[in-house]
C-alpha atoms as an extended CHARMM CRD file, in Angstrom:
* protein
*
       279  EXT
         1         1  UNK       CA             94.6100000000      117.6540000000      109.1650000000  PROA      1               0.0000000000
         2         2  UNK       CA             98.5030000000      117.7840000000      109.8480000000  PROA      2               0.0000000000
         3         3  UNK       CA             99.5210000000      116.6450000000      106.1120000000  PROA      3               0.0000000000
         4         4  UNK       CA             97.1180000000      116.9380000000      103.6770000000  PROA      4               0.0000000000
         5         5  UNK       CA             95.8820000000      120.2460000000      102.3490000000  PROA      5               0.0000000000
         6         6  UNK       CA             93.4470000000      122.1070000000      100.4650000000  PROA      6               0.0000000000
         7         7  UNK       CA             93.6600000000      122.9880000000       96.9360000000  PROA      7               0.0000000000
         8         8  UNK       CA             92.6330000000      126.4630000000       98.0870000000  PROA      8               0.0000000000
         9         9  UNK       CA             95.4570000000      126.4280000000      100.9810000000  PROA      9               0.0000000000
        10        10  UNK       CA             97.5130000000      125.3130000000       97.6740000000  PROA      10              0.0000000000
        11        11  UNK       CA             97.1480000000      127.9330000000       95.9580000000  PROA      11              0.0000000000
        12        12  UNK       CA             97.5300000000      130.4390000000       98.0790000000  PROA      12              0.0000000000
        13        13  UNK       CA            101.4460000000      129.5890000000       99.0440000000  PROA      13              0.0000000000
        14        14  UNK       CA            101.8860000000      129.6790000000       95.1010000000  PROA      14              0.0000000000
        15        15  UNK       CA            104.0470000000      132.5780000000       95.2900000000  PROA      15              0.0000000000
        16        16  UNK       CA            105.4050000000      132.1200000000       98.6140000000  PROA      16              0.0000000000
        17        17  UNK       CA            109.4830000000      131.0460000000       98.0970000000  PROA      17              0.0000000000
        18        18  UNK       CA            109.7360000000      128.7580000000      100.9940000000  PROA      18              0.0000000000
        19        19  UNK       CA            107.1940000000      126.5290000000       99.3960000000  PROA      19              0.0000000000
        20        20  UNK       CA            108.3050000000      123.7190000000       96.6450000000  PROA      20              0.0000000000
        21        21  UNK       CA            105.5810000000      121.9790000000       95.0330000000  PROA      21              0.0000000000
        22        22  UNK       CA            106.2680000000      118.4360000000       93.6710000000  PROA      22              0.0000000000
        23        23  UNK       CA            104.6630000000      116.5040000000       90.9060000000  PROA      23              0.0000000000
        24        24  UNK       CA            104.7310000000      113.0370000000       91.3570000000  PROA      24              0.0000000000
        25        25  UNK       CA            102.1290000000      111.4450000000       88.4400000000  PROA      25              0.0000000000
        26        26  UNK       CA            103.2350000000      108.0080000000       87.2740000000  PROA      26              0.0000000000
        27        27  UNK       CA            101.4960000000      105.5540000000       85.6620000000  PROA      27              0.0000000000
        28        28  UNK       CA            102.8620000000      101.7770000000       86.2010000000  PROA      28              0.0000000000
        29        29  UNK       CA            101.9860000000      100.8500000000       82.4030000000  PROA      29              0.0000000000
        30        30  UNK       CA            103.3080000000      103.5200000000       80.7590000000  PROA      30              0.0000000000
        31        31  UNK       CA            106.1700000000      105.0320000000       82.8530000000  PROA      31              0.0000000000
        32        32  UNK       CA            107.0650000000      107.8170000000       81.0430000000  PROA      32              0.0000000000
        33        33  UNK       CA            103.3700000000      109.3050000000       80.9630000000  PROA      33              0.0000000000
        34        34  UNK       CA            103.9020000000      111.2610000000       84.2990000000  PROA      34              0.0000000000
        35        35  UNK       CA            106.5190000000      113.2110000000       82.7340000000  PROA      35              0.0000000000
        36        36  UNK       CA            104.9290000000      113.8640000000       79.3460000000  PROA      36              0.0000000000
        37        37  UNK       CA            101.6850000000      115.2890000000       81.3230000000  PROA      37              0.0000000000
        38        38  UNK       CA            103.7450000000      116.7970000000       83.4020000000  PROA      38              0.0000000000
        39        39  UNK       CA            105.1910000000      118.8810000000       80.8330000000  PROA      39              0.0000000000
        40        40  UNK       CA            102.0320000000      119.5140000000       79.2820000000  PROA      40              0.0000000000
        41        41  UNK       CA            100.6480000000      121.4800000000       81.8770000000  PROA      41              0.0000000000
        42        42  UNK       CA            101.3220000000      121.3610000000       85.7770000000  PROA      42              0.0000000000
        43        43  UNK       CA            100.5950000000      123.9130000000       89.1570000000  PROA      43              0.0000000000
        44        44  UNK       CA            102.9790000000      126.7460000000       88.4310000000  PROA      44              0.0000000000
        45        45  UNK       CA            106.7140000000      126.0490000000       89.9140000000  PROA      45              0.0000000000
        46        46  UNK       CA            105.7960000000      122.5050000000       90.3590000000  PROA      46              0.0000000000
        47        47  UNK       CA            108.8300000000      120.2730000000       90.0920000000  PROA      47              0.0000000000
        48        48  UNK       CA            108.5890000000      116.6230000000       88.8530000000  PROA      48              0.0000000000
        49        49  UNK       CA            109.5490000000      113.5720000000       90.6070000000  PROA      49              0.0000000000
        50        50  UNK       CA            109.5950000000      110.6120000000       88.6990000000  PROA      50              0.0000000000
        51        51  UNK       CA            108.6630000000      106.9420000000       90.9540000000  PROA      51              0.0000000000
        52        52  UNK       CA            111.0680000000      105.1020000000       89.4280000000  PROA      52              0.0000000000
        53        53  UNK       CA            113.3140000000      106.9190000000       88.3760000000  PROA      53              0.0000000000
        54        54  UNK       CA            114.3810000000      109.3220000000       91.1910000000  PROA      54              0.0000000000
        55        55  UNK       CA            112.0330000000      107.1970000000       93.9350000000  PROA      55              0.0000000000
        56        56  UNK       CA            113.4250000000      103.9710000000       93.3500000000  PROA      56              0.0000000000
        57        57  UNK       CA            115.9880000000      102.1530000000       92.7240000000  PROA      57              0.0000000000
        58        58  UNK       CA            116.8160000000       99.1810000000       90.2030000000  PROA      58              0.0000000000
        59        59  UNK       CA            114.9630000000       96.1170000000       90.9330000000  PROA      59              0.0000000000
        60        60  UNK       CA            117.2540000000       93.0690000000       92.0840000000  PROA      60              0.0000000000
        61        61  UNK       CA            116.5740000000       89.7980000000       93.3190000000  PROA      61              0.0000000000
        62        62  UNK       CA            115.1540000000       90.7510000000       96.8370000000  PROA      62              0.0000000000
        63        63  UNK       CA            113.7250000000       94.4290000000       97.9100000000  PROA      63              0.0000000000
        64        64  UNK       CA            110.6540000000       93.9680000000       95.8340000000  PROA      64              0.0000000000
        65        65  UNK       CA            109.3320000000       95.9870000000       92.6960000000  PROA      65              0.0000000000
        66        66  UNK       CA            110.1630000000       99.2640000000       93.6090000000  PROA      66              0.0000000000
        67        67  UNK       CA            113.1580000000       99.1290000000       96.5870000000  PROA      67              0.0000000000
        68        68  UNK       CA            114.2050000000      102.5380000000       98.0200000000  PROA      68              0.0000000000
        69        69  UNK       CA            116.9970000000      104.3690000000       96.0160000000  PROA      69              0.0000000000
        70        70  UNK       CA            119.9330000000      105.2260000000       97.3920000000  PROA      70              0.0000000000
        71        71  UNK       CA            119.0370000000      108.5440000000      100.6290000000  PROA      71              0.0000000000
        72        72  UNK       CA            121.7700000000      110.3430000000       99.5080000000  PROA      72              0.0000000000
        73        73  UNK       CA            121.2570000000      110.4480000000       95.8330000000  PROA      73              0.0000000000
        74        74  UNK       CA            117.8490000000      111.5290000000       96.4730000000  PROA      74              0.0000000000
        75        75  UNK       CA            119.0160000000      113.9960000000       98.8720000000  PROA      75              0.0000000000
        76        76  UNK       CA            120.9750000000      115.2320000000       95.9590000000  PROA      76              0.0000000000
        77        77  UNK       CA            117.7080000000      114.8310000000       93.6010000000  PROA      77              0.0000000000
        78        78  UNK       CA            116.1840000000      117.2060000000       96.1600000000  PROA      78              0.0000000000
        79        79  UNK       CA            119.1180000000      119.7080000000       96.9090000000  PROA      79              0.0000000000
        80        80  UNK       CA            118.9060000000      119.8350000000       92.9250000000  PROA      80              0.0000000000
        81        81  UNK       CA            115.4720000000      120.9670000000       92.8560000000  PROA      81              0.0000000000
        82        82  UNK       CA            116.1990000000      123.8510000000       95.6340000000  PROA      82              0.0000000000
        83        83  UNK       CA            114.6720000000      122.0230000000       98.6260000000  PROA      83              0.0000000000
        84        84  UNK       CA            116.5770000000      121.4650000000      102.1100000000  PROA      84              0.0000000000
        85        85  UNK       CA            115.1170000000      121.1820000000      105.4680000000  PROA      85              0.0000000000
        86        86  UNK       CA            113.8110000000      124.8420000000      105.1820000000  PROA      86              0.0000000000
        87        87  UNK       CA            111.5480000000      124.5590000000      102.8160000000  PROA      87              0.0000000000
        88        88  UNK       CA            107.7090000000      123.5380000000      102.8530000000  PROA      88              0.0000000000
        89        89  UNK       CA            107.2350000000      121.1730000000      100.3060000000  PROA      89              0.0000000000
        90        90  UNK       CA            103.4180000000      119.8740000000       98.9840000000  PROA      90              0.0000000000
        91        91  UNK       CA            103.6260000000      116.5820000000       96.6660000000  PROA      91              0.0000000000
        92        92  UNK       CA            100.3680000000      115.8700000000       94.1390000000  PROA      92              0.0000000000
        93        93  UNK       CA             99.3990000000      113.2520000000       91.6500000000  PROA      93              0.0000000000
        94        94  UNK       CA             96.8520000000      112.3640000000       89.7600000000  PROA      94              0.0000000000
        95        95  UNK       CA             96.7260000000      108.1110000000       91.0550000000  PROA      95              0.0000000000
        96        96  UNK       CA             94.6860000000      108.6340000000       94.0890000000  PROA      96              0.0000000000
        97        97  UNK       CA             97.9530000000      110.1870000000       96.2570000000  PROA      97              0.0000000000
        98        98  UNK       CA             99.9470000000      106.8430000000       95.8790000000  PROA      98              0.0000000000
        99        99  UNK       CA            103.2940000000      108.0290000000       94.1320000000  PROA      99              0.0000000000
       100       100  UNK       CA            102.4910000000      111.6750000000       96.0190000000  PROA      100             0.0000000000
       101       101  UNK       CA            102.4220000000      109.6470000000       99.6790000000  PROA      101             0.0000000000
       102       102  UNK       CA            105.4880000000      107.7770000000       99.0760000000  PROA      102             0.0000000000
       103       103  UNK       CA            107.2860000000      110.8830000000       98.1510000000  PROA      103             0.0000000000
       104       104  UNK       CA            105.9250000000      112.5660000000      101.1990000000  PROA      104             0.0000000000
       105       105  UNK       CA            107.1540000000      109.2960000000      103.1160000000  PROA      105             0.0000000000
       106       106  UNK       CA            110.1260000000      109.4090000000      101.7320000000  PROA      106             0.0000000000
       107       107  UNK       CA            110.7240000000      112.6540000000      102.8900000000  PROA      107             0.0000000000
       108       108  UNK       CA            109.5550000000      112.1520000000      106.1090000000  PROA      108             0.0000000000
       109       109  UNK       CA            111.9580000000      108.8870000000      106.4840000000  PROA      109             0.0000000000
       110       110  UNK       CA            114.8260000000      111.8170000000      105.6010000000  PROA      110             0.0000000000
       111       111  UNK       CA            113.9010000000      113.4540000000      108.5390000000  PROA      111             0.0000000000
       112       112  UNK       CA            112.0320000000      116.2130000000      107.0200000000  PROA      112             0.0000000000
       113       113  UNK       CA            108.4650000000      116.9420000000      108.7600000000  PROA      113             0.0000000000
       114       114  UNK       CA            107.0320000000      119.8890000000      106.6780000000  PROA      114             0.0000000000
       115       115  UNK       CA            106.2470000000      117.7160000000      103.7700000000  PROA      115             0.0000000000
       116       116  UNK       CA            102.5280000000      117.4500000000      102.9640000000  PROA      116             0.0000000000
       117       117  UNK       CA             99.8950000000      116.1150000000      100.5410000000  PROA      117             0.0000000000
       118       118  UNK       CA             97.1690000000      117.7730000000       98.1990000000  PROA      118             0.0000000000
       119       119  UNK       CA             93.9890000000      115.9520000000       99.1430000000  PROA      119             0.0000000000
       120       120  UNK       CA             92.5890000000      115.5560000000       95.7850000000  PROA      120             0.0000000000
       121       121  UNK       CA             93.8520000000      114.6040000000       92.0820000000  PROA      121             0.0000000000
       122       122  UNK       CA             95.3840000000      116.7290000000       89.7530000000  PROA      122             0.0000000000
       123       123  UNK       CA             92.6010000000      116.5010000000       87.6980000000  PROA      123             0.0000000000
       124       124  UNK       CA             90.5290000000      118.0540000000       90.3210000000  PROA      124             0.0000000000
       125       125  UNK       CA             92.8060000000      120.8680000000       90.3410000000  PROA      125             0.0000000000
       126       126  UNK       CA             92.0110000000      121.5060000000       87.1510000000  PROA      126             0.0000000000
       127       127  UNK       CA             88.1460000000      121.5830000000       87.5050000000  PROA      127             0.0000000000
       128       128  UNK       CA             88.2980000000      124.1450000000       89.7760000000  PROA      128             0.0000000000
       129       129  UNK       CA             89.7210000000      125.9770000000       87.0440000000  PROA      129             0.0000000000
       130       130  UNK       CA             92.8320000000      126.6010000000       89.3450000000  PROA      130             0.0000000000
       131       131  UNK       CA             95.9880000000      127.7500000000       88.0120000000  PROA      131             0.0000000000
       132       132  UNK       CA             98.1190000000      125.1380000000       85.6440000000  PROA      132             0.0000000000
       133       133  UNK       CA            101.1520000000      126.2500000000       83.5260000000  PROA      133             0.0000000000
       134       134  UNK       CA            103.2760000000      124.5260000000       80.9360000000  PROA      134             0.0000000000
       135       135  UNK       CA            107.0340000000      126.5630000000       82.0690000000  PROA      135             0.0000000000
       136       136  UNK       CA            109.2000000000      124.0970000000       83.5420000000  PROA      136             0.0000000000
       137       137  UNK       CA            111.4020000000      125.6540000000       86.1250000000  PROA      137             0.0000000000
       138       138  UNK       CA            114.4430000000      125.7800000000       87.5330000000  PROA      138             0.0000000000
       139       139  UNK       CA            115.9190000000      126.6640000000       91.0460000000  PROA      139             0.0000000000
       140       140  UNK       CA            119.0650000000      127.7690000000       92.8280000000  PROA      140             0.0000000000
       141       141  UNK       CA            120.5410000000      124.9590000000       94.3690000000  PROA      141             0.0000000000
       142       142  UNK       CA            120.0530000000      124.1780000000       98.2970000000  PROA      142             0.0000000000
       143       143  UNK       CA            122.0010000000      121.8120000000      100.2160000000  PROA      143             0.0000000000
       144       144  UNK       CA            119.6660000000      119.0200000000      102.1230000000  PROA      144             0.0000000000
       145       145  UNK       CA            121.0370000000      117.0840000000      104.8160000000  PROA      145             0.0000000000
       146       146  UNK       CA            119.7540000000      113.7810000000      105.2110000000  PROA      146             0.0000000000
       147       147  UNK       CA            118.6640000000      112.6420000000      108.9890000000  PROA      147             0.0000000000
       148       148  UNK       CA            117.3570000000      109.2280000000      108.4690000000  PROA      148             0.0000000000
       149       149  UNK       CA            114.2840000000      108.5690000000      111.1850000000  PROA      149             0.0000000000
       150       150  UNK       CA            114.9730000000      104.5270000000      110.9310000000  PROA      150             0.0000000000
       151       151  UNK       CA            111.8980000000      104.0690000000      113.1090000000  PROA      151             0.0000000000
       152       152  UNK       CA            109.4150000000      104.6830000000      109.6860000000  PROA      152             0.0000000000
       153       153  UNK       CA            111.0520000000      101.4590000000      108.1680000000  PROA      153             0.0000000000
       154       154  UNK       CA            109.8370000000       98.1740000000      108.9890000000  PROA      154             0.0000000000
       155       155  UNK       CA            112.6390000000       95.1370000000      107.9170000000  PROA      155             0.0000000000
       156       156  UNK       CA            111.8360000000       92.1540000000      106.3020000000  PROA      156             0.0000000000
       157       157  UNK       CA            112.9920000000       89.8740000000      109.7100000000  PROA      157             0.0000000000
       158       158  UNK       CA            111.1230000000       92.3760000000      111.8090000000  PROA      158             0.0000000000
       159       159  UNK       CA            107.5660000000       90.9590000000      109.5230000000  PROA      159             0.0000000000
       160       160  UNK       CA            108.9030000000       87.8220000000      109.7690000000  PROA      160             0.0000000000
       161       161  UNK       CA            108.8460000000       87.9090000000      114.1010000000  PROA      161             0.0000000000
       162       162  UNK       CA            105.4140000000       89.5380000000      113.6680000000  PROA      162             0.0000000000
       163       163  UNK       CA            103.9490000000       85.6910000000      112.4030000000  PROA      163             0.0000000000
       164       164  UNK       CA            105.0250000000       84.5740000000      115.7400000000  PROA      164             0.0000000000
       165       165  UNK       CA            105.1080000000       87.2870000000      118.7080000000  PROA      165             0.0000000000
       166       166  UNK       CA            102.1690000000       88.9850000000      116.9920000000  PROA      166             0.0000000000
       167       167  UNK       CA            103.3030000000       92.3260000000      118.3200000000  PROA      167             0.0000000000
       168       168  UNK       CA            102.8370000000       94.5380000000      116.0480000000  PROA      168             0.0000000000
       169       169  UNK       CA             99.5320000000       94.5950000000      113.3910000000  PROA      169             0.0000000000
       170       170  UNK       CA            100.1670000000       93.9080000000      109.7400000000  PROA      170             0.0000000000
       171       171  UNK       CA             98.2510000000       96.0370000000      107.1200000000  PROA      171             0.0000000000
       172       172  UNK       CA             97.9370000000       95.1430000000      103.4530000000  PROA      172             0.0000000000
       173       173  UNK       CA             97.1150000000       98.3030000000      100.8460000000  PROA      173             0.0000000000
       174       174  UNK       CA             95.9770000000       95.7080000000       97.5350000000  PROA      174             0.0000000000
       175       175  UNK       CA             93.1090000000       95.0000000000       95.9150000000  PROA      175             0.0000000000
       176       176  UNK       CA             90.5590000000       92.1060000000       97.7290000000  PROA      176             0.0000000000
       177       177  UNK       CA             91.1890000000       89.9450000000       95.0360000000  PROA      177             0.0000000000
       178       178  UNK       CA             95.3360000000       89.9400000000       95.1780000000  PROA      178             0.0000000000
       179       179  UNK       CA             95.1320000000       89.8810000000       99.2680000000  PROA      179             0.0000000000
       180       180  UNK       CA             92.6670000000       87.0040000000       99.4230000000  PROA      180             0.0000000000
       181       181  UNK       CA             94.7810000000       85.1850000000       96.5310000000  PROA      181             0.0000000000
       182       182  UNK       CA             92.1280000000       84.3210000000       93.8630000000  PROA      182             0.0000000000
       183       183  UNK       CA             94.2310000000       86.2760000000       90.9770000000  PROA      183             0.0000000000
       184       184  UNK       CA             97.8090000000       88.6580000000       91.0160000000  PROA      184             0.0000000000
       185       185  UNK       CA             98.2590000000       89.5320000000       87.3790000000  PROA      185             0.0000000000
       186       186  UNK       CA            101.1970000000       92.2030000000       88.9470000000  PROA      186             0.0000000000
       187       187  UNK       CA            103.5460000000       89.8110000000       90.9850000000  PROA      187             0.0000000000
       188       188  UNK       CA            102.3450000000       86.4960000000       89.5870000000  PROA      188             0.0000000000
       189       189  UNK       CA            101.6390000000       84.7520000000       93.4440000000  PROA      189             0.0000000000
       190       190  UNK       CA             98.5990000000       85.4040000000       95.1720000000  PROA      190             0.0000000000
       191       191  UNK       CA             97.9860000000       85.4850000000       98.5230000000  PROA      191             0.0000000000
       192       192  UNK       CA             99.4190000000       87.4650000000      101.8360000000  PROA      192             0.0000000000
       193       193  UNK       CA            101.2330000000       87.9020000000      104.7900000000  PROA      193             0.0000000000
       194       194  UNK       CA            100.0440000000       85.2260000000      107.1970000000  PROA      194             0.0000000000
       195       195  UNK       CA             97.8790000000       87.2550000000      109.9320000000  PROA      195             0.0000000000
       196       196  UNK       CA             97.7780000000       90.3610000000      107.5120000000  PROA      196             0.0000000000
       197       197  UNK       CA             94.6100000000       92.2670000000      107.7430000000  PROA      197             0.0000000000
       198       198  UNK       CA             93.0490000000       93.8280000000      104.4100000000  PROA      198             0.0000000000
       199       199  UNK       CA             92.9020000000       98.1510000000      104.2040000000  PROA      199             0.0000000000
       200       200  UNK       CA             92.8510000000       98.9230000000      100.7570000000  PROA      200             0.0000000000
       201       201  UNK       CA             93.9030000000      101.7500000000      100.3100000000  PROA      201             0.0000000000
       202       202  UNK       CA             91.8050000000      103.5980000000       98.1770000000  PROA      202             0.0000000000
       203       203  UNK       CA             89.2910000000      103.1060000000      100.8300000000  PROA      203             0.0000000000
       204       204  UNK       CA             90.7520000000      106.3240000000      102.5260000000  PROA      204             0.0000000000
       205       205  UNK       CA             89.4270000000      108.2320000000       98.9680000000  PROA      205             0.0000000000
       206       206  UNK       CA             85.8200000000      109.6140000000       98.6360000000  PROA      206             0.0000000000
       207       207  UNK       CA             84.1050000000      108.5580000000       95.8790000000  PROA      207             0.0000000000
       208       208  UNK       CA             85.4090000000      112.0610000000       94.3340000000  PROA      208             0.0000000000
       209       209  UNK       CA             88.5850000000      110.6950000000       94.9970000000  PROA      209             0.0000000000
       210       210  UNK       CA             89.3750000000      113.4330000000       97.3540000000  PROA      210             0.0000000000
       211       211  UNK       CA             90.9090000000      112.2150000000      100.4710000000  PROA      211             0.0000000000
       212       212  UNK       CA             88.5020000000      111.5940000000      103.7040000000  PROA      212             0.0000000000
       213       213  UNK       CA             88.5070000000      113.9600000000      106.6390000000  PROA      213             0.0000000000
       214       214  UNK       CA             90.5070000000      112.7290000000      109.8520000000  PROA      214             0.0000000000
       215       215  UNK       CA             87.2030000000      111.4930000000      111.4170000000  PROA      215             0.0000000000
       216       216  UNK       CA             86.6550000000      108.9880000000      108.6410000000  PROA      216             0.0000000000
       217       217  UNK       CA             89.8540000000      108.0390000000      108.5690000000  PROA      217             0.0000000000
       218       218  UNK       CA             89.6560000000      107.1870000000      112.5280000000  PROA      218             0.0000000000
       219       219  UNK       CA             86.4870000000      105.4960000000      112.1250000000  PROA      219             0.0000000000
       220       220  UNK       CA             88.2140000000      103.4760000000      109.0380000000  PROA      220             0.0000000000
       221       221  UNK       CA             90.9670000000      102.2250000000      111.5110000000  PROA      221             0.0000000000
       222       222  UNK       CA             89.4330000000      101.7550000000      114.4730000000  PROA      222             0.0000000000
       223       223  UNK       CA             90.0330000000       98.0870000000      114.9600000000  PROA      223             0.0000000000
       224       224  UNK       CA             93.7480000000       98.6730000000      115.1580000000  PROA      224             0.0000000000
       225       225  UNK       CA             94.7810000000      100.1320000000      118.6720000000  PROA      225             0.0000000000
       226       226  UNK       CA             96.5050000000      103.1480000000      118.5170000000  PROA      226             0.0000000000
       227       227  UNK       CA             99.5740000000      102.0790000000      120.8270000000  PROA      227             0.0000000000
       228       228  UNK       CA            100.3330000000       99.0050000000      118.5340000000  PROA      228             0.0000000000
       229       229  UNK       CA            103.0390000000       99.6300000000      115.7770000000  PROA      229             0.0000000000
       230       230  UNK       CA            101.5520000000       99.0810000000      112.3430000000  PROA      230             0.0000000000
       231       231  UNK       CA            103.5280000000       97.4170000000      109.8770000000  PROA      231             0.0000000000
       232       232  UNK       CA            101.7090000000       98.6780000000      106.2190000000  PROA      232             0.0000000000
       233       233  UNK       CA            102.5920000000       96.7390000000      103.0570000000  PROA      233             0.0000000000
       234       234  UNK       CA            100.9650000000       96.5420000000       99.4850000000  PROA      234             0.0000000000
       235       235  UNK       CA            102.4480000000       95.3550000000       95.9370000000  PROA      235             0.0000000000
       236       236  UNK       CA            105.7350000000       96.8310000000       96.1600000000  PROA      236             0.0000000000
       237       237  UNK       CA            105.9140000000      100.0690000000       98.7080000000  PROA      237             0.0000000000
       238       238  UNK       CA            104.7130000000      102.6410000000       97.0910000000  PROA      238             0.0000000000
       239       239  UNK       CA            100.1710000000      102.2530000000       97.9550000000  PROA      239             0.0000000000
       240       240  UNK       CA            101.3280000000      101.0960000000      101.3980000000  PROA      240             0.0000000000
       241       241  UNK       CA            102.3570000000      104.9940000000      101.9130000000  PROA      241             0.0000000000
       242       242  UNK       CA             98.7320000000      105.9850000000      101.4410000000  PROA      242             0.0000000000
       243       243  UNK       CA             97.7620000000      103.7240000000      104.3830000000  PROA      243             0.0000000000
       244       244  UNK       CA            100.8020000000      104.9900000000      106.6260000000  PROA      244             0.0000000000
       245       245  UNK       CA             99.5410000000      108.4270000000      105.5960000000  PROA      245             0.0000000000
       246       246  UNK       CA             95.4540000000      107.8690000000      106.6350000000  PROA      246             0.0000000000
       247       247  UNK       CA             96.7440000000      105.9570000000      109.8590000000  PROA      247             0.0000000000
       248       248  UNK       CA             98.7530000000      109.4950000000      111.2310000000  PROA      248             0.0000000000
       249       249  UNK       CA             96.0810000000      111.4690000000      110.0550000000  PROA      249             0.0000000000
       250       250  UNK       CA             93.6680000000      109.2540000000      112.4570000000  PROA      250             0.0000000000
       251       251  UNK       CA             96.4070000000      109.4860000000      114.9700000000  PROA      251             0.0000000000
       252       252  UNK       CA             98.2320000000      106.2980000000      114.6490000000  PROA      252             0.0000000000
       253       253  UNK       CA            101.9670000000      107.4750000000      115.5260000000  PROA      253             0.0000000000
       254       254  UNK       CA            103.1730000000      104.0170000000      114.9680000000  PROA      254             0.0000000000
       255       255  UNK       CA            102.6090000000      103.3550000000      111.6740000000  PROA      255             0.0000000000
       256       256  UNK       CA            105.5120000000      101.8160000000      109.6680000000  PROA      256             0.0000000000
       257       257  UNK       CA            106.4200000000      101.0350000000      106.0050000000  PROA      257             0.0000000000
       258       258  UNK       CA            107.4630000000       97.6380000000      105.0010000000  PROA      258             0.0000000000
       259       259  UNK       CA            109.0610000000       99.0620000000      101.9330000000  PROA      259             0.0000000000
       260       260  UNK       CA            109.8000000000       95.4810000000      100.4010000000  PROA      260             0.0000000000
       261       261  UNK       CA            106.0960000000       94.5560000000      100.7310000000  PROA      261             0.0000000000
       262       262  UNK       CA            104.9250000000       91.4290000000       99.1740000000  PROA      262             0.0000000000
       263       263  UNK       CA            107.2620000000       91.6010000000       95.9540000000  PROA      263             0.0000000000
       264       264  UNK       CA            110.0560000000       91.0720000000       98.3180000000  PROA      264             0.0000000000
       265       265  UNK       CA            108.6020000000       88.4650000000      100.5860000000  PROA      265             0.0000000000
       266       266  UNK       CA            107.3430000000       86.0210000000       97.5760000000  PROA      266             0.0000000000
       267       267  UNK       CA            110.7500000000       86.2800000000       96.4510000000  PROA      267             0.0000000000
       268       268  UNK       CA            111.7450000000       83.8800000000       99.6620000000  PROA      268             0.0000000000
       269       269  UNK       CA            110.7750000000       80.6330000000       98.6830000000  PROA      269             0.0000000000
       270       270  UNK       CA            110.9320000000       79.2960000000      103.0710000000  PROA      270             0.0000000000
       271       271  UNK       CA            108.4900000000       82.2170000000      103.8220000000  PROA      271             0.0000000000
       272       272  UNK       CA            104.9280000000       81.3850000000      104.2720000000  PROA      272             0.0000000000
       273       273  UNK       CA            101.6710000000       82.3060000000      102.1370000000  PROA      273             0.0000000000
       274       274  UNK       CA             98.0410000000       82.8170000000      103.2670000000  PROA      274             0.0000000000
       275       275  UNK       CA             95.0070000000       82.5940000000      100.6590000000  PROA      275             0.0000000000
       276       276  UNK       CA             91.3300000000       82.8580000000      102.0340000000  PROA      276             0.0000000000
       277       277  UNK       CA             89.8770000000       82.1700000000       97.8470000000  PROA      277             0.0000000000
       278       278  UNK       CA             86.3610000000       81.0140000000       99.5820000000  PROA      278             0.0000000000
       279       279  UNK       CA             85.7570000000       84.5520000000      100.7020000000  PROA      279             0.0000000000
């Protein structure tokens, strides 16, 4: 696998000062859980990243639930933490690797490539009686440089030429119920993209919730062609990640992130809706 790792790889680099491990638990109902849990016990040196706080910005009227923040203040979020393009940098959670892949996406979109993923939960972590401490540290500043890879973002008018050239394919990450449009409790439409094809994306999880080798994950995919360019989308950006994630692992290179994802398209009233409610 080239970005997920072990828990016993993990904690092995523990020690090792070219590594930065990143906290990213979040829970959308109660945002400041994440932070209280992680102060009451993470994997030693971990740093926390909150999702919305230091992963995305304020919510306006387009650029969905959870738009990008600004690169260079999170450049500056990471430069804080003692990370620049030097440093190997493993993200975690405890939500299945959602708020952990869009970190590692985020990342990745900065131009930074040795950013990875812990393949199972926190609380797994735990089980295996692996090492968790309550000291929250602190590190020397670094100073990380920003390359934006604009390729990893997919635009809201490049979706939009997708419903009629049909070049590219066009992944949704929700629940069967939201995609199909019998019920969305979260953004209040139902339905998707016209043409979208349904990957939830906790289908790349065992039923451990550890993630699935690179073989599953190719079988998982195998209806999209490897040479297309992927266009991955979910509530508001952030599950999406996990799909763009499982696709390279299965050696899709072309997977993309519509960041905006359906919380930003609903929020054009000319753009078209798809519902399949008899399935």
């Amino acid at each position: 696998m080239r970005y997920l790792v072990t828990s016993g790889w993990l904690e092995q680099q523990l020690n090792k000062k070219e590594y930065r491990v990143v906290d990213c638990r979040f829970h959308l109902d109660a945002p400041y859980k994440g932070r209280d849990l992680y102060k009451e016990g993470h994997i030693p040196g971990a740093v926390y990243f909150d999702l919305e706080m230091d992963m995305s910005a304020e919510e306006e009227n387009h650029g969905g639930r959870h738009p990008l923040p600004d690169m260079n203040d999170f450049a500056e979020k990471l430069s804080n933490c003692g990370i620049d393009k030097s440093t190997k940098v493993v993200a975690y959670d405890d939500q299945g690797g959602a708020m952990a892949a869009r970190f590692w996406w985020m990342l990745m979109y900065l131009g930074h490539k040795d950013v990875y993923v812990l393949d199972r939960p926190f609380s797994i972590w735990k089980e295996e009686k692996r090492p968790v401490e309550q000291h929250i540290p602190t590190y020397e500043p670094k100073v990380f440089l920003p390359e934006i890879e604009p390729h990893l973002l997919v635009h809201l008018e490049e979706v939009k030429l997708v419903l009629q050239d049909k070049t590219a394919a066009l992944i949704d990450a929700r629940d069967k119920d939201r995609f199909k449009g019998k019920r969305d409790n979260v953004d209040g439409i139902a339905g998707h993209i016209p043409g979208a094809r349904h990957y939830f994306w906790k289908n790349v999880l065992d039923e451990s919730g550890k993630w699935k080798d690179s073989n599953k994950l190719k079988t998982y995919f195998k209806d999209l062609p490897k040479e297309d360019d992927i266009f991955s989308y979910c509530g508001s950006g952030v599950t999406a990640c996990v799909n763009v994630l499982a696709l390279k692992e299965a050696g899709h290179e072309n997977a993309r992130l519509y960041a905006g994802s359906w919380s930003d398209w609903i929020t054009y009233d000319d753009l078209p809706i798809e519902t399949d409610k008899d399935n």
